[in-house]
Each structure stands twice: as C-alpha cells, then as structure tokens.
Short mmCIF file of C-alpha atoms in Angstrom, two decimals:
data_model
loop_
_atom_site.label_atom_id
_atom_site.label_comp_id
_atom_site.label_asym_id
_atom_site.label_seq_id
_atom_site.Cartn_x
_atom_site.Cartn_y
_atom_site.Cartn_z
CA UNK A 1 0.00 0.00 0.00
CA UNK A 2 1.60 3.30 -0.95
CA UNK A 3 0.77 6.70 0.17
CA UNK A 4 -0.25 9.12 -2.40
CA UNK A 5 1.35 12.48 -2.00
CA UNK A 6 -0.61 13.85 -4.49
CA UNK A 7 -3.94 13.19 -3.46
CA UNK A 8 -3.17 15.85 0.03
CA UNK A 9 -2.55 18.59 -2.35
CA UNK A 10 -5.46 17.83 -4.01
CA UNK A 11 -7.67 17.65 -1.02
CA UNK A 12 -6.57 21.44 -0.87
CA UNK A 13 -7.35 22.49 -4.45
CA UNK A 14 -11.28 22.04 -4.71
CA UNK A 15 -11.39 23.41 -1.49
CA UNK A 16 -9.93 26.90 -2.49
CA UNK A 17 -12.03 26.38 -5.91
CA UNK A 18 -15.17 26.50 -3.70
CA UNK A 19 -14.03 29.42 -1.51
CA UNK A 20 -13.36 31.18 -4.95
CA UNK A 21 -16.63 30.22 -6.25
CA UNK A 22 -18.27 31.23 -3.28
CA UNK A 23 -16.83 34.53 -3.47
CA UNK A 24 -17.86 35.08 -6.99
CA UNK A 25 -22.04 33.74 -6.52
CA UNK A 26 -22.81 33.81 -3.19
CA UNK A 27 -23.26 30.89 -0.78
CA UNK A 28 -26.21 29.66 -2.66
CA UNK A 29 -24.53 29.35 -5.75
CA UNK A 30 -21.62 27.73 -3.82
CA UNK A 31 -24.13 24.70 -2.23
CA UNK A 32 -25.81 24.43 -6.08
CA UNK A 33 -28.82 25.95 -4.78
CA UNK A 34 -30.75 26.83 -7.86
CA UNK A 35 -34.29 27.87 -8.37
CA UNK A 36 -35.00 25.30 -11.37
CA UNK A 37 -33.36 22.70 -9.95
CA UNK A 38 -34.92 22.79 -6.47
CA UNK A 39 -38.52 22.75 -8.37
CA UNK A 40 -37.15 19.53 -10.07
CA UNK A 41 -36.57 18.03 -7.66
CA UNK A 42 -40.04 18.92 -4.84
CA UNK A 43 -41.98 17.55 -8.34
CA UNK A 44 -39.72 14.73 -7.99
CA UNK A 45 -40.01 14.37 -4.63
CA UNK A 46 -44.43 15.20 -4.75
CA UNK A 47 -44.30 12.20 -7.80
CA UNK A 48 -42.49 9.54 -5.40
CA UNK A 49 -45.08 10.64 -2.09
CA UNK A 50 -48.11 9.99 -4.34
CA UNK A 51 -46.55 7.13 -5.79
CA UNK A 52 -45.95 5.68 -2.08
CA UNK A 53 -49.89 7.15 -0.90
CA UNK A 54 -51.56 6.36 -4.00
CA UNK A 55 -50.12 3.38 -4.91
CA UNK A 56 -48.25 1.51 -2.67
CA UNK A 57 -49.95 2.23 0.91
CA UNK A 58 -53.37 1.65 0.28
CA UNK A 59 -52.89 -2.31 -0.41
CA UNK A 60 -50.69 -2.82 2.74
CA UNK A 61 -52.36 -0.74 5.58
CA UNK A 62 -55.83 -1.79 3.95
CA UNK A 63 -54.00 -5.27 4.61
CA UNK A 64 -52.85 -4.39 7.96
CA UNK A 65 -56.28 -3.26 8.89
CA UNK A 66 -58.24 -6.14 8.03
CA UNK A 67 -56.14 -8.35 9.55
CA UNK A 68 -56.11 -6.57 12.57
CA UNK A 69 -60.19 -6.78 12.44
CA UNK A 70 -59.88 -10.09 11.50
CA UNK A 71 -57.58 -11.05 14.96
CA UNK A 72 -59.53 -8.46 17.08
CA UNK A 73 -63.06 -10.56 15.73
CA UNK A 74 -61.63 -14.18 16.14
CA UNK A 75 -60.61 -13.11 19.44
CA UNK A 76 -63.80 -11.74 20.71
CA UNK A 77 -65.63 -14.47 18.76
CA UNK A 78 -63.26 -17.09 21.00
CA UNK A 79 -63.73 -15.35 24.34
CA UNK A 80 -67.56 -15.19 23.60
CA UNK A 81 -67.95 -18.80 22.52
CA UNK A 82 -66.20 -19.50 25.54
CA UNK A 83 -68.46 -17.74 27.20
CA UNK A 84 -71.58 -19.46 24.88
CA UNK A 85 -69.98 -22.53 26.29
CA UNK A 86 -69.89 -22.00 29.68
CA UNK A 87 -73.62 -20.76 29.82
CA UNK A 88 -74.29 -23.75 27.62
CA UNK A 89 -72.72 -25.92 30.12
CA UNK A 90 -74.83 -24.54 33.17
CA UNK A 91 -78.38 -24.52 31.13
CA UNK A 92 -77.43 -28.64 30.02
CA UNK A 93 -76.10 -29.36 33.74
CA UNK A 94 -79.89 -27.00 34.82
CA UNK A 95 -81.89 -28.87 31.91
CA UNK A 96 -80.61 -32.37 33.20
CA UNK A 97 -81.36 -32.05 36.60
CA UNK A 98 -84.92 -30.57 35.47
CA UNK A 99 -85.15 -34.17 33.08
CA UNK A 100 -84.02 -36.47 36.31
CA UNK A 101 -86.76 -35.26 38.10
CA UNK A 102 -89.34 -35.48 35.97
CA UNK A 103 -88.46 -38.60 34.92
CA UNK A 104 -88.23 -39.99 38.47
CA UNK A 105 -91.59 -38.33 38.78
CA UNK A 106 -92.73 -40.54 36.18
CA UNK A 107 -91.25 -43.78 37.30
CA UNK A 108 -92.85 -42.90 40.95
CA UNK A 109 -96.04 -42.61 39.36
CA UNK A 110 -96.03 -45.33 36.76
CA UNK A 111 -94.86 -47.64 39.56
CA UNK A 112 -98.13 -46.42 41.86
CA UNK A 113 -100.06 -47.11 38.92
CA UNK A 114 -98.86 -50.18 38.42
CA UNK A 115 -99.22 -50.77 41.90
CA UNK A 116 -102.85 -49.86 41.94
CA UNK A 117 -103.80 -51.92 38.47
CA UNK A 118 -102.16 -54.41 39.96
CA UNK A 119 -104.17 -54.62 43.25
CA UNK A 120 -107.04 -53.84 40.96
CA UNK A 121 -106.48 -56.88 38.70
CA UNK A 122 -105.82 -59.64 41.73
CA UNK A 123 -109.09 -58.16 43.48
CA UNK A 124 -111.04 -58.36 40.11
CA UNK A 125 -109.55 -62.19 39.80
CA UNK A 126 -110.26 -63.08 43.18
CA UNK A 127 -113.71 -62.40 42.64
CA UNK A 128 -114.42 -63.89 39.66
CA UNK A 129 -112.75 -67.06 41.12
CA UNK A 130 -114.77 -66.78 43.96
CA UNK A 131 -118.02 -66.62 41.39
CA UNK A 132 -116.42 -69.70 39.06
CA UNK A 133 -116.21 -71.94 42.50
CA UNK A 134 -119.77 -70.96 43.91
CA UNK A 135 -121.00 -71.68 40.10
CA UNK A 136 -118.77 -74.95 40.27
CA UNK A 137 -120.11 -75.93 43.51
CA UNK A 138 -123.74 -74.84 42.63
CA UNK A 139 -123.63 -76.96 39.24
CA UNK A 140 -122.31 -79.90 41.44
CA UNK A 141 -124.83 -79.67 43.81
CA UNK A 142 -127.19 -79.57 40.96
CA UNK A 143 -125.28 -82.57 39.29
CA UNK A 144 -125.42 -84.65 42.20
CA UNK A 145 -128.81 -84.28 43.34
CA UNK A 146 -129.59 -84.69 39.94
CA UNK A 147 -127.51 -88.88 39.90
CA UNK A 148 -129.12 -89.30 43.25
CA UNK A 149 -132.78 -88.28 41.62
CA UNK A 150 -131.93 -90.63 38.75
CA UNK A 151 -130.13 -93.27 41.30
CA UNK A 152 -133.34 -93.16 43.48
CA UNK A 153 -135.30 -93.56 39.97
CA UNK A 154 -133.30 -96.65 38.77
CA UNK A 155 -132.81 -98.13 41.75
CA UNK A 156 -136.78 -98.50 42.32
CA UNK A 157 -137.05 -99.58 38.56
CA UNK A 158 -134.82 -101.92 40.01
CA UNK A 159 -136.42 -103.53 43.11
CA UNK A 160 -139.90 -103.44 41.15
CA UNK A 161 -138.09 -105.23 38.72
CA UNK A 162 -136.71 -107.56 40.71
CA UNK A 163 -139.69 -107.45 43.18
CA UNK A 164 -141.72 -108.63 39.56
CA UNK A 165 -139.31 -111.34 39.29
CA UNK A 166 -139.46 -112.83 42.67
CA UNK A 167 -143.49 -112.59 43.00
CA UNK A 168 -143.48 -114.05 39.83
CA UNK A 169 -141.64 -117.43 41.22
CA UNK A 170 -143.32 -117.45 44.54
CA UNK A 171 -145.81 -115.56 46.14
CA UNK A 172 -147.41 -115.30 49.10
CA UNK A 173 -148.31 -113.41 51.40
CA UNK A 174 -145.49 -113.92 54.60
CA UNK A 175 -142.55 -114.42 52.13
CA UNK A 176 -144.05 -111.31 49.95
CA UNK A 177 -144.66 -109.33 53.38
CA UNK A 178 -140.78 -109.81 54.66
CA UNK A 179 -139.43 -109.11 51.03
CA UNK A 180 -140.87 -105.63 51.41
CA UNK A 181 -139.33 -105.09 54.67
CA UNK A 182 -136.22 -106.45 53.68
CA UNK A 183 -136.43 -104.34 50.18
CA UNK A 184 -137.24 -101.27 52.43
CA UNK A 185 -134.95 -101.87 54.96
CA UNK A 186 -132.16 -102.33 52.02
CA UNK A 187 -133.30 -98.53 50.81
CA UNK B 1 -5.15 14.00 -9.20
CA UNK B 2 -7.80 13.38 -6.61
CA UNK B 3 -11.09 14.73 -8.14
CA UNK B 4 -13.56 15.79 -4.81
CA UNK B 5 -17.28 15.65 -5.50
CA UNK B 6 -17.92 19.53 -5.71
CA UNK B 7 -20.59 20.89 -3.09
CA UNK B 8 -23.16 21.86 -5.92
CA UNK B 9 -24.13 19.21 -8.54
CA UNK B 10 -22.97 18.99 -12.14
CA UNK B 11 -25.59 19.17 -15.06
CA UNK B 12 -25.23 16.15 -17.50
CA UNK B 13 -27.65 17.25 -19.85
CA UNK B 14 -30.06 20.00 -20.40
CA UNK B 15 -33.50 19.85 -21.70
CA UNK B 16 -34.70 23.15 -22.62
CA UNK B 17 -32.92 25.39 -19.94
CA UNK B 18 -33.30 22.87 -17.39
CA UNK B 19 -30.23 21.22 -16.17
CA UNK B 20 -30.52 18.05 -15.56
CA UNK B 21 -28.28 16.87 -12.90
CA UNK B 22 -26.38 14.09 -11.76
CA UNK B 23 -27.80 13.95 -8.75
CA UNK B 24 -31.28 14.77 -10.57
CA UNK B 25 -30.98 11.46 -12.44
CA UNK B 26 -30.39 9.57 -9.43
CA UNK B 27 -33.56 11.04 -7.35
CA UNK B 28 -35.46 10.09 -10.94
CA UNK B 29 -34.23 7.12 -10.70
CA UNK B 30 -35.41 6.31 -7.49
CA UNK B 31 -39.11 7.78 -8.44
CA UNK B 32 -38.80 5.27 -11.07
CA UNK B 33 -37.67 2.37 -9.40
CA UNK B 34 -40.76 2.97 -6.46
CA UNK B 35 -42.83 3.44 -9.29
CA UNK B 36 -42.08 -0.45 -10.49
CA UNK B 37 -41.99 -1.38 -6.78
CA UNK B 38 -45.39 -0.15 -7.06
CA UNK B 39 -46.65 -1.76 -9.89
CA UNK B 40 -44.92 -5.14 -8.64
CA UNK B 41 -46.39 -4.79 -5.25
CA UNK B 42 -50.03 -4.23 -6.59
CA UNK B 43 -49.77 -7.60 -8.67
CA UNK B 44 -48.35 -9.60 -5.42
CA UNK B 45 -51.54 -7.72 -3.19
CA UNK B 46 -53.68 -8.90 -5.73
CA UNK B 47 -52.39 -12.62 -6.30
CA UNK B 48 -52.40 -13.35 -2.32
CA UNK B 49 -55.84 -11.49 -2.22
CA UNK B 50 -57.34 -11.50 1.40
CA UNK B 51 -54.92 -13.62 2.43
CA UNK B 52 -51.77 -14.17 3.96
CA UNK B 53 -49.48 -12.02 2.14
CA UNK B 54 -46.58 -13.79 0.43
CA UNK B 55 -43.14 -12.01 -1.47
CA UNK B 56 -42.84 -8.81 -1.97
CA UNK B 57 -46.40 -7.78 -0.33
CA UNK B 58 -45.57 -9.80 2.96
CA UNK B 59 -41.50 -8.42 3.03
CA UNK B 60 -42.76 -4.16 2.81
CA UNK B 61 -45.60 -5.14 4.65
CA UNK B 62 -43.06 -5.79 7.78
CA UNK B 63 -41.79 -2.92 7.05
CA UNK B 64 -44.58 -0.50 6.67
CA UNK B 65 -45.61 -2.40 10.15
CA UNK B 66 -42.19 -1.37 11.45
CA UNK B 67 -42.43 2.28 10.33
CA UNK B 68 -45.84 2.53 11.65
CA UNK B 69 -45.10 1.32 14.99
CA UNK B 70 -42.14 3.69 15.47
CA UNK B 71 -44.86 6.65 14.14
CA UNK B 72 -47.58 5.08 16.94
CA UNK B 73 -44.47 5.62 19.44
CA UNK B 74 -44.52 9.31 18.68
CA UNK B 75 -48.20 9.98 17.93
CA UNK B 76 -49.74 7.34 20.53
CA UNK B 77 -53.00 7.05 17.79
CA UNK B 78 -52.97 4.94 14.87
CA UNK B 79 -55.48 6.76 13.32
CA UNK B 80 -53.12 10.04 13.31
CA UNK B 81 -50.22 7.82 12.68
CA UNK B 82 -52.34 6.34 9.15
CA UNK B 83 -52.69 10.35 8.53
CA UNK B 84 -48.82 10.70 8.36
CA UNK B 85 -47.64 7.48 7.10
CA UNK B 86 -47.77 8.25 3.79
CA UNK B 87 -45.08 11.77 4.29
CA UNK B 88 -43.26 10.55 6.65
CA UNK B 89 -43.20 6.67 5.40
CA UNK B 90 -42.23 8.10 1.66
CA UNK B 91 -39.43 10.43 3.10
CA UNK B 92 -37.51 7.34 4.99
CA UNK B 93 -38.03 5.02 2.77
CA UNK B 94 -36.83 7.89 -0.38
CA UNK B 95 -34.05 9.39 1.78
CA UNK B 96 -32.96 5.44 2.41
CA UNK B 97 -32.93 4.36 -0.79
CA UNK B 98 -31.39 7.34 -2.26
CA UNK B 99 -28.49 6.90 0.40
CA UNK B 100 -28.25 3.82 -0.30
CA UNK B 101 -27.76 2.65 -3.79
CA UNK B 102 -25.30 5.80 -3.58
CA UNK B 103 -23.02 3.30 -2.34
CA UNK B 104 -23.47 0.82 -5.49
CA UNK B 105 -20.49 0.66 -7.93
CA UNK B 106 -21.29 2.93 -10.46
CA UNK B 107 -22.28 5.84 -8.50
CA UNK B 108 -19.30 8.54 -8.92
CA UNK B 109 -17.12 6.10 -10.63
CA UNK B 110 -19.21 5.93 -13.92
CA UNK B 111 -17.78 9.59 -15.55
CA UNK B 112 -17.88 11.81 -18.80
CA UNK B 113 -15.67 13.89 -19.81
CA UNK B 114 -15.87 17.64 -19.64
CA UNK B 115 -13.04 19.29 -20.60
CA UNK B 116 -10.13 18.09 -17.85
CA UNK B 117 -12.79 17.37 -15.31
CA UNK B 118 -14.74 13.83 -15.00
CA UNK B 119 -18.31 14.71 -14.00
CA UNK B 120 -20.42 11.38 -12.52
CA UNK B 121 -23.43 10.33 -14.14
CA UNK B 122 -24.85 9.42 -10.83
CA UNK B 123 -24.13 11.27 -7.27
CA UNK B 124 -26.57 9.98 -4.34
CA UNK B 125 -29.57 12.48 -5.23
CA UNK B 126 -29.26 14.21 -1.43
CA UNK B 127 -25.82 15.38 -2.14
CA UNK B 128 -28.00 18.34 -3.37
CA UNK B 129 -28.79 20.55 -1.30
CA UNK B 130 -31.58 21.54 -3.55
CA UNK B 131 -33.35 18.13 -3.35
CA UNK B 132 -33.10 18.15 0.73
CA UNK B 133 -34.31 21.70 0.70
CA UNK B 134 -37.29 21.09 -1.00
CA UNK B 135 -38.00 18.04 1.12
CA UNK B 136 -37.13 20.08 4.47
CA UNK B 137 -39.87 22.85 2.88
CA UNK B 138 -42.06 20.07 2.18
CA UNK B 139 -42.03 18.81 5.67
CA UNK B 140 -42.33 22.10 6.90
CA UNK B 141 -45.45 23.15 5.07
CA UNK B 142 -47.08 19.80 5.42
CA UNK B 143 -47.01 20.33 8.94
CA UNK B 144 -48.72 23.72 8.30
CA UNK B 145 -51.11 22.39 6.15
CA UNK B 146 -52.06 19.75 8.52
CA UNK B 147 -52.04 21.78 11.71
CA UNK B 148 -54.52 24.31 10.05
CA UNK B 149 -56.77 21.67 9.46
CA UNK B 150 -56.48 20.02 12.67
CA UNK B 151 -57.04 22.89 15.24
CA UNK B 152 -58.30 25.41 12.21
CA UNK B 153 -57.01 28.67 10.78
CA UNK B 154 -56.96 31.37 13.57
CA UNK B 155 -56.34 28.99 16.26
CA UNK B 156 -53.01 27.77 14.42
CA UNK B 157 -52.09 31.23 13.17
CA UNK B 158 -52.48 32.10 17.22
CA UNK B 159 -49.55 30.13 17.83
CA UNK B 160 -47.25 32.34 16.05
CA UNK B 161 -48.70 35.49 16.39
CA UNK B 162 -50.09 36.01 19.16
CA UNK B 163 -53.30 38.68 18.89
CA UNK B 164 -55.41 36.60 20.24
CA UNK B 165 -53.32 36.12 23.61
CA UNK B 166 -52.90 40.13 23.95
CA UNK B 167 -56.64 40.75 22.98
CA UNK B 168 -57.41 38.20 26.48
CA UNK B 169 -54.98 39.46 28.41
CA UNK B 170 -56.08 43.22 27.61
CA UNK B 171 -59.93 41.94 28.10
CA UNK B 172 -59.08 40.66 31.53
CA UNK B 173 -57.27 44.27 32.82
CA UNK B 174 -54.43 42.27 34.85
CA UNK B 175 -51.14 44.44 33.80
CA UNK B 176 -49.22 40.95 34.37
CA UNK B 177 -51.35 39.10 32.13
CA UNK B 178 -50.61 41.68 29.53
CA UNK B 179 -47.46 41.47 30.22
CA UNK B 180 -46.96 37.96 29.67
CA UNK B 181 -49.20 38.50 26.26
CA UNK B 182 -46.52 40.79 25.30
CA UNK B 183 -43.67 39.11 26.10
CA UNK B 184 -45.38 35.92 24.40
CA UNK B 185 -46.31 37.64 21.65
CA UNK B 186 -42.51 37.93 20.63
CA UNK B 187 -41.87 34.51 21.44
CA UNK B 188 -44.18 33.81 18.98
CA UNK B 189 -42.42 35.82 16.36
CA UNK B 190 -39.42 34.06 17.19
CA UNK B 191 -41.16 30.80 16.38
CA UNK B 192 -41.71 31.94 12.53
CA UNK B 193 -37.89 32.36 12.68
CA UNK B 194 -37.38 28.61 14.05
CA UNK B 195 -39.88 27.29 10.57
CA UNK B 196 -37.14 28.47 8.66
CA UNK B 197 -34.48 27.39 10.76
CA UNK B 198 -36.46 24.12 10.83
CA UNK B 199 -36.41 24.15 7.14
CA UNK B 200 -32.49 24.57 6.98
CA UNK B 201 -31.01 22.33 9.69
CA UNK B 202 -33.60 19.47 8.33
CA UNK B 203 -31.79 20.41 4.67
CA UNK B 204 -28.36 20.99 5.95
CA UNK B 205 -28.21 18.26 8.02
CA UNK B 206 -29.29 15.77 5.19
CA UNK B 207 -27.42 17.29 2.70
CA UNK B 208 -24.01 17.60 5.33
CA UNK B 209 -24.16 14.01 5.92
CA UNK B 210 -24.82 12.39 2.59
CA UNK B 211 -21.90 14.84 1.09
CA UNK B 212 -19.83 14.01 4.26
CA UNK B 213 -19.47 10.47 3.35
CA UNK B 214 -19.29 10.96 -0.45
CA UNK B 215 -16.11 12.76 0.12
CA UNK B 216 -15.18 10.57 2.56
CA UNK B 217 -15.21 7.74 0.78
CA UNK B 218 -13.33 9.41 -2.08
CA UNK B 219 -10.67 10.70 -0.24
CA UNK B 220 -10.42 7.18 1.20
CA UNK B 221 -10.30 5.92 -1.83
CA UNK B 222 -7.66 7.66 -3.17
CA UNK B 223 -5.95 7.79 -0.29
CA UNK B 224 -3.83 4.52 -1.12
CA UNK B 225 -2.40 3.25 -4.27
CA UNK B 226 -3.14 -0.83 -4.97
CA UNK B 227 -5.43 -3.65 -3.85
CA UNK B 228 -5.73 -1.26 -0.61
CA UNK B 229 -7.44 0.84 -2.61
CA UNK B 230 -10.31 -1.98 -2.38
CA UNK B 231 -10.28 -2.84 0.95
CA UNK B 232 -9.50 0.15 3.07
CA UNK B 233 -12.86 1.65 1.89
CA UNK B 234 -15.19 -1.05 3.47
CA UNK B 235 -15.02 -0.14 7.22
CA UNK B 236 -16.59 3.02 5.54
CA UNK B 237 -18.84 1.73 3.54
CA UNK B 238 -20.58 0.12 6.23
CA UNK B 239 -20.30 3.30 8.00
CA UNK B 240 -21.95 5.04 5.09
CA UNK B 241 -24.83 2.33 5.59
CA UNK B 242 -25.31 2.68 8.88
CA UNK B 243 -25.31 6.68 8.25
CA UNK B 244 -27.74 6.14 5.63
CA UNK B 245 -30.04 4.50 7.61
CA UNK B 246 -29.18 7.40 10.44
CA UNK B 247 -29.87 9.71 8.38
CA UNK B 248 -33.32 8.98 6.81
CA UNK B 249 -34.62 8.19 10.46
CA UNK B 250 -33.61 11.68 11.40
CA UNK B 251 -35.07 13.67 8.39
CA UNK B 252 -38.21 11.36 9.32
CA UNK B 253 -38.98 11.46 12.95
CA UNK B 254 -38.32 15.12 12.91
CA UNK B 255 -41.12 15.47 10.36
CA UNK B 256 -43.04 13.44 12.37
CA UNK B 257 -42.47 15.50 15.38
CA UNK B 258 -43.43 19.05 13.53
CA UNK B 259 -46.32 17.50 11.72
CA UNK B 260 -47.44 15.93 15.31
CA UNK B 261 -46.62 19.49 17.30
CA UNK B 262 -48.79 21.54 14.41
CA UNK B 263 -51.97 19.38 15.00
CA UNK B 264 -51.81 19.08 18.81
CA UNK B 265 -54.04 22.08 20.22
CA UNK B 266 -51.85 24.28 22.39
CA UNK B 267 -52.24 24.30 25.89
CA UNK B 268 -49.63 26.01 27.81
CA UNK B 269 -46.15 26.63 27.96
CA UNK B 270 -45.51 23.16 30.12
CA UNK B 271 -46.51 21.28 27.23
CA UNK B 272 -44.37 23.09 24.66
CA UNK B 273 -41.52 23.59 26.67
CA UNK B 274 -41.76 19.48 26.70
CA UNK B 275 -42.15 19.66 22.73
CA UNK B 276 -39.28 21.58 22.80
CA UNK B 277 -37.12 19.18 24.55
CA UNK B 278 -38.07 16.03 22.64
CA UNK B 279 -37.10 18.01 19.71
CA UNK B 280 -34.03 18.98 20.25
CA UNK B 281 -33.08 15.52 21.64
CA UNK B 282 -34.04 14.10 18.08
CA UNK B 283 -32.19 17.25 16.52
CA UNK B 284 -29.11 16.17 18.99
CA UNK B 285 -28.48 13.42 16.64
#
C-alpha cells in the first residue's frame, strides 16, 4: 500500500475552488442551490409521495387493517364462545337435573299405577274365582242331586223289577210281606 | 489528481434550460424504481388477495408495520399515525434508498468527460442541497397544512402570532397578564424564525451528511495506491450504511415530530416547553 502524495494537495485544491466560487455567486450558488433545480426536484419528490400514498400504501395498511379486524373478531368471537360454552354448560347441567326429576316423577307414578292396576287386577280375579267356585259348587250340587234323583229312579225300577221277578216265582203273602221289609230296609 | 465531489451538482444534460443533474438522475431514478416497486407490489396484493401475504407484499408489509409502529411511538394514535404514514413513510423510505444505492459501484465512478474534469453520471440524489431543501420545505409546510386543518385557521395562526393572547390578556385588565401576552407575543415571532431554521437544519443536516461520506469515501479511496485501494474503503462503507439508515430516520422522525406538534391544540407553555425538549433531543443526533 503506498501513500499518495498527491492526493493531500489535491484535497486542498477544490477546497480553495469553492471558496473562490463562493466569493464570486454567493453561498447559494456555492451549495448548487438553484431555483430550477430545487422545483425539479419537490416535483420529484411530490411524484415519489403519491406514488408511495396512491399506490403503494393503500394495499398494505388496507391489509394491515383487516387483519387486525380479523384477529380483534376471532378473538372476541373465542372469548364469547367460551363464554356461549360455559352458559351452555350450566343450562345442560340446569336442563338435566330438570329431566331427572321429571323422569323420576314418572317412574314414581307409573310404579303407583302399576301398583294400583295391579291390586285392581288380583281383586277383580279373586272375585271372579270366587263366582267360578260358587257356580262350580252350585252346578255340582245340581249334578249330584240330579244322579241321586236318577239313582233313586233306577234303583226302584230296580227292586220293582226284581220285586216282579221274585213274586213271579213265589208268592205269598209272609214271604211277599218280609221281602218288602227287607227291600225297604235295604233302601 | 484526486477529483472531490464539488458541493453543488454537475448538469449532465439539459432539456430546454433545465439542467438536468447528476444527482437529478439519481432522485429520478429512485421515483422510477418505487414506481415499479409499485406496480410489482399491486400484482403480489392482488395474487395473495385476502390472504396471507406472500413475497414482496408480505417483506414491505413488515416494514410499513415497522415504520408505523415507530410513528404510533410518537403519535400514541394509529389513526393520526395512518394520517402521516404516507409523508413521513415516503421520506424514509426515499431518503434510504437514495443513500443507499449511492453506495453501489457505479455511483461517482461511472464519468464523462468535460473538458479536464470527469463529472459522474450518478451522485446519491441528497448530495443536493436543492433536493433536501425542498423536502425540508415540504415537511415544513405539510405540517402547516395539517395543523390548520387540525385545530383550524386562527387557532393555528395564534400560535405564532399572538393577537389573540394580547386581545385576552387586555380583556381581563391584569397588567401581568398583559405582560406575559406581550412578552409571548414575541416569542411567537421568534417561532416563525425557528420554521425556517427548521427548514435549513432538516436540509443541511441531510445534505451535510450524505456529502460528508461521499467525500469521505473518495478521499479514502484515493488515499492509497493498490489492492488497498479496495479494501481500506469497506469499514466506511458500512459506515456510510449505517449513516444512511441514520440519516433517513432523522429527516423522518423530525417530520413526524413538527407534523405531530402543528396538530396538537396548544395548551400552555408546560406542554411546549416538553415539545421543545423532545425536539431537540431528536435534533441532537
């Protein structure tokens, strides 16, 4: 690496140019400043601003904005279905209790029903086998004074019969008189 | 011999009797190149739709997010800081880029020849001081502009001269409120002096800086014969990056401070004084 003599002088020589310029135009004329140019360059500078607000901004903060709404809304929407939950939760645990006790009211009553159609059934049963015996007993009442009746009836076909038979072999009076009390006695 | 960029810029060309700079080219340039930023950042809006942004749309919207957060900092409303966004957004991300690709190889090395001297095609556009000038006057009157329409005409024109003050002060017969008017009302003219003082340290500042380094770097440059000559500029370089980026954040947040002093209603010398204070800290830099 060398050092360059020259380039100290040279520092020096613009440096007393300016000074000299300065002298001759004025400090404006010395920084460039120059009426034209300056107009240039504000249009310049008016063209890039409404380039950036016009063009470029709108798209991104528009972007930036809605997204913002977006989180904000999915945020409240969270906390308040959350919230739906909870209250949810309470009226389900509120409408459960509200179905276990009407449905134990219900089984309470269907089993007193049942207890009552029940009692209502034996009593109705017991009564008509009370009324099925007394007609049972009745009709064998009936029936068996009915076979005695007949008994009675054949039985006296009987003796006569055989009362026919016997007079018909021998009759007379003692043996007919002590067949009768026998036959009577026999009754 | 060691050429040294001069202080004012050197027409390349004229059309009509304008001249058209080198440093003119370079601010075109940029217009240009924002312009196809633009146009490239509409179609990559447009293809991710409602979406999640992807590319170019989803890398300057970080940034735009950035920039807005540092103007919320300042403003403490996003709907004022939307309101200035596009001014002060444009002016950093203008004064950045213009710094910036002042730095690219071709800037001051690419030359024509007039006569003995070798005048650039391209010089970083705020190396004239006529460019930072009319963005310092820019600033200025946008702030202006947008304090009349915040707190209205007479109320904003109250703030530099101060009738209105003396007319109270006289109404309510206390000789030390009329004294106060009076000695406010000066105070007041010596805030129309500190616009245009506004206007040139914004400009001078800018323009000191940008030039600063361009010299700089030359000098640098020159400085050492060889393959030095390549690497004894990079320290710098990054320097003149880091200035860059310096630089536009200063021009920026001081227009963000005027613009947000002009539409704040005033209240009483506490508050200014405060104003005052954060300003110069920013101006400090």
């Amino acid at each position: 690496m060398i050092f360059d003599p020259h380039s100290l002088s040279a520092l020096v020589i613009p440096v007393a140019q300016a000074a000299e310029e300065a002298q001759a135009g004025g400090p404006a004329a010395t920084l460039g400043l120059n009426a034209k140019l300056f107009i240039g360059q504000l249009v310049n500078f008016s063209i890039l601003l409404l380039v950036f607000w016009k063009w470029i901004l709108p798209g991104i903060t528009k972007g930036l904005q809605k997204r913002t709404e977006r989180i904000e809304k999915s945020l409240s929407d969270a906390d308040r279905i959350e919230k739906e939950k909870a209250e949810f939760e309470q009226w389900r645990q509120q409408e459960l209790g509200k179905a276990r006790q009407e449905a134990s009211g219900i089984i309470a009553t269907a089993q007193a029903d049942a207890g009552k159609i029940k009692d209502a059934t034996l009593h109705q049963t017991k009564e008509e086998q009370q009324k099925l015996i007394e007609q049972a007993r009745k009709q064998i009442e009936n029936d068996k004074q009915q076979a005695i009746q007949s008994a009675k009836t054949e039985l006296a076909d009987l003796i006569t019969g055989a009362a026919e038979k016997v007079l018909r072999k021998k009759l007379d009076a003692k043996a007919d008189q002590e067949l009768i009390k026998d036959s009577l006695k026999s009754i | 011999m060691l050429q040294l960029p001069t202080l004012a810029a050197e027409p390349i060309f004229y059309l009509g009797s304008f001249p058209v700079t080198n440093t003119y080219i370079n601010s075109t340039a940029a217009v240009l190149v924002f312009a196809i930023f633009a146009y490239f950042l509409r179609k990559s809006l447009k293809k991710s739709g409602s979406g999640a942004p992807r590319g170019l749309a989803n890398f300057f919207e970080s940034l735009v997010e950035f920039v807005l957060g540092y103007i919320d900092g300042v403003t403490k409303d996003r709907k004022k800081s939307l309101k200035f966004l596009p001014i002060v957004g444009g002016m950093f991300f203008f004064i950045l880029f213009s710094n910036w690709i002042g730095l690219l190889p071709g800037t001051g090395s690419l030359v024509i020849k007039h006569g003995l001297e070798n005048i650039p095609v391209f010089r970083p556009a705020n190396t004239d001081l006529n460019l930072t000038l009319a963005m310092a006057v820019f600033a200025v009157l946008a702030s202006h502009v947008f304090g009349v329409l915040a707190i209205g005409f007479f109320k904003y024109a109250n703030k530099f001269i101060k009738l209105g003050d003396i007319w109270h002060a006289i109404k309510s017969g206390e000789p030390i409120a009329m004294l106060v008017a009076f000695i406010d009302f000066f105070v007041g003219l010596i805030e129309v002096f500190s616009e245009a003082a506004k206007m040139v340290s914004l400009s001078l500042r800018l323009f000191g800086n940008i030039f600063a380094g361009e010299v700089l770097l030359t000098v640098i440059g020159s400085l050492i014969a060889g393959y030095g000559a390549f690497l004894i500029p990079l320290p710098f370089m990054l320097l003149e990056l880091i200035v860059g980026v310096v630089q536009a954040t200063v021009f920026a947040m001081l227009t963000l401070t005027y613009l947000s002093i002009a539409v704040t209603e005033p209240h009483g010398h506490a508050e200014a004084d405060h104003e005052d204070i954060e300003v110069s800290e920013v101006e400090a830099i």
